[in-house]
């Protein structure tokens, strides 16, 4: 498997991890676009939002409900921005589903 984020999930490539459980993890983006810039990924390989199946619903629900807890742990008490880039037209570069969690100073606009 040559997927970068699968390799991070498997511990084969190191990342600055801030959260981990049985089904997901969160780590710092290597090229942060804001003071806090994390990536949340499912441990299982899902290429993009376009590849979600009905049975992935509990996983996605878990990720979305864990996200605010991670934001709070990062000190983002007054809010944050979430972005999911989907396929080439959406600017996706790594084809393993991930949620960008951005906050703090230098919060970027949409792009
Ligand atoms: P996207 O355009 O949504 O696919 O974003 C991919 C993100 O992954 C970019 O913000 C990159 O900076 C980030 N990234 C690429 N390689 C790594 C890595 N090894 N560790 C952490 N973040 C990475
Ligand atoms: Zn993957």
Tab-separated table of C-alpha atoms and ligand atoms in Angstrom:
chain	number	residue	atom	x	y	z
A	1	UNK	CA	0.000	0.000	0.000
A	2	UNK	CA	1.658	3.211	-1.126
A	3	UNK	CA	-0.910	5.515	0.451
A	4	UNK	CA	0.889	8.062	2.639
A	5	UNK	CA	-1.887	8.382	5.197
A	6	UNK	CA	-2.321	4.590	5.456
A	7	UNK	CA	1.371	4.449	6.247
A	8	UNK	CA	0.994	7.157	8.890
A	9	UNK	CA	-1.993	5.265	10.349
A	10	UNK	CA	0.134	2.103	10.457
A	11	UNK	CA	3.001	3.951	12.155
A	12	UNK	CA	5.344	3.283	9.231
A	13	UNK	CA	5.780	7.000	8.560
A	14	UNK	CA	5.997	9.316	11.535
A	15	UNK	CA	3.650	12.211	12.106
A	16	UNK	CA	3.039	14.653	14.914
A	17	UNK	CA	0.055	12.827	16.300
A	18	UNK	CA	-2.339	14.643	18.611
A	19	UNK	CA	-5.158	12.080	18.836
A	20	UNK	CA	-5.584	8.391	18.122
A	21	UNK	CA	-8.209	5.720	18.706
A	22	UNK	CA	-9.289	2.447	17.123
A	23	UNK	CA	-10.784	3.990	14.000
A	24	UNK	CA	-9.210	7.416	13.454
A	25	UNK	CA	-6.259	9.630	14.189
A	26	UNK	CA	-5.308	13.283	14.037
A	27	UNK	CA	-1.889	14.758	13.342
A	28	UNK	CA	-0.338	18.086	12.464
A	29	UNK	CA	-0.267	19.109	8.821
A	30	UNK	CA	3.318	19.209	7.613
A	31	UNK	CA	2.717	22.574	5.897
A	32	UNK	CA	0.426	24.389	8.336
A	33	UNK	CA	-1.833	27.071	6.866
A	34	UNK	CA	-2.815	28.431	10.301
A	35	UNK	CA	-1.509	28.406	13.865
A	36	UNK	CA	-3.366	25.129	14.359
A	37	UNK	CA	-3.684	22.908	11.289
A	38	UNK	CA	-4.518	19.273	11.878
A	39	UNK	CA	-5.589	16.454	9.609
A	40	UNK	CA	-8.139	13.929	10.839
A	41	UNK	CA	-8.151	10.595	9.036
A	42	UNK	CA	-9.965	7.287	9.269
A	43	UNK	CA	-7.545	4.414	9.853
A	44	UNK	CA	-9.186	2.487	7.039
A	45	UNK	CA	-8.444	3.591	3.517
A	46	UNK	CA	-11.267	5.605	1.988
A	47	UNK	CA	-10.175	7.521	-1.089
A	48	UNK	CA	-12.474	10.536	-0.818
A	49	UNK	CA	-15.978	11.596	0.141
A	50	UNK	CA	-17.060	10.176	-3.216
A	51	UNK	CA	-16.174	6.682	-1.990
A	52	UNK	CA	-18.213	6.677	1.196
A	53	UNK	CA	-20.566	3.742	1.622
A	54	UNK	CA	-23.648	3.560	3.850
A	55	UNK	CA	-21.740	1.336	6.285
A	56	UNK	CA	-19.174	4.108	6.795
A	57	UNK	CA	-21.795	6.274	8.513
A	58	UNK	CA	-20.835	5.315	12.108
A	59	UNK	CA	-17.173	6.029	11.355
A	60	UNK	CA	-17.930	9.455	9.913
A	61	UNK	CA	-20.256	10.263	12.774
A	62	UNK	CA	-17.542	9.301	15.234
A	63	UNK	CA	-14.993	11.485	13.442
A	64	UNK	CA	-17.310	14.494	13.384
A	65	UNK	CA	-18.141	14.096	17.060
A	66	UNK	CA	-14.500	13.662	18.060
A	67	UNK	CA	-13.411	16.701	16.059
A	68	UNK	CA	-14.718	19.329	18.543
A	69	UNK	CA	-12.962	17.533	21.395
A	70	UNK	CA	-9.674	17.651	19.493
A	71	UNK	CA	-10.272	21.333	18.707
A	72	UNK	CA	-10.853	22.038	22.397
A	73	UNK	CA	-7.673	20.168	23.336
A	74	UNK	CA	-5.819	22.407	20.872
A	75	UNK	CA	-7.148	25.508	22.610
A	76	UNK	CA	-9.531	26.524	19.833
A	77	UNK	CA	-12.102	27.846	22.284
A	78	UNK	CA	-13.628	30.445	19.956
A	79	UNK	CA	-14.078	28.234	16.921
A	80	UNK	CA	-12.297	26.734	13.980
A	81	UNK	CA	-12.650	25.898	10.297
A	82	UNK	CA	-13.027	22.452	8.744
A	83	UNK	CA	-12.270	21.685	5.098
A	84	UNK	CA	-12.557	18.483	3.076
A	85	UNK	CA	-11.014	18.685	-0.388
A	86	UNK	CA	-12.559	16.122	-2.737
A	87	UNK	CA	-10.809	14.807	-5.857
A	88	UNK	CA	-8.758	16.912	-8.256
A	89	UNK	CA	-11.409	19.554	-8.766
A	90	UNK	CA	-11.578	20.122	-5.023
A	91	UNK	CA	-7.826	20.408	-4.583
A	92	UNK	CA	-7.316	16.975	-3.036
A	93	UNK	CA	-3.662	15.942	-3.203
A	94	UNK	CA	-3.588	12.978	-0.819
A	95	UNK	CA	-6.213	10.444	-1.852
A	96	UNK	CA	-7.053	9.157	1.612
A	97	UNK	CA	-10.060	10.935	3.102
A	98	UNK	CA	-9.040	13.629	5.593
A	99	UNK	CA	-10.619	16.564	7.350
A	100	UNK	CA	-8.525	19.704	7.700
A	101	UNK	CA	-9.042	21.339	11.107
A	102	UNK	CA	-7.742	24.910	11.145
A	103	UNK	CA	-7.817	27.588	13.782
A	104	UNK	CA	-5.969	30.206	15.731
A	105	UNK	CA	-4.116	33.054	14.104
A	106	UNK	CA	-3.638	33.306	10.327
A	107	UNK	CA	-6.826	31.388	9.567
A	108	UNK	CA	-6.955	31.189	5.768
A	109	UNK	CA	-9.963	31.930	3.623
A	110	UNK	CA	-11.489	29.488	1.212
A	111	UNK	CA	-9.225	28.295	-1.561
B	1	LIG	P1	-5.318	17.896	0.435
B	1	LIG	O1	-4.996	18.943	-0.566
B	1	LIG	O2	-6.641	18.119	1.111
B	1	LIG	O3	-5.163	16.487	-0.108
B	1	LIG	O4	-4.262	18.097	1.592
B	1	LIG	C1	-3.212	17.242	1.870
B	1	LIG	C2	-2.483	17.821	3.055
B	1	LIG	O5	-1.574	16.851	3.533
B	1	LIG	C3	-1.683	19.092	2.745
B	1	LIG	O6	-2.158	20.160	3.554
B	1	LIG	C4	-0.249	18.687	3.090
B	1	LIG	O7	0.479	19.735	3.669
B	1	LIG	C5	-0.460	17.530	4.047
B	1	LIG	N1	0.624	16.572	4.132
B	1	LIG	C6	1.304	15.996	3.106
B	1	LIG	N2	2.212	15.120	3.567
B	1	LIG	C7	2.100	15.139	4.925
B	1	LIG	C8	2.777	14.441	5.979
B	1	LIG	N3	3.749	13.544	5.740
B	1	LIG	N4	2.418	14.725	7.251
B	1	LIG	C9	1.441	15.624	7.508
B	1	LIG	N5	0.768	16.293	6.561
B	1	LIG	C10	1.094	16.066	5.287
B	2	LIG	ZN1	-4.885	5.302	2.637
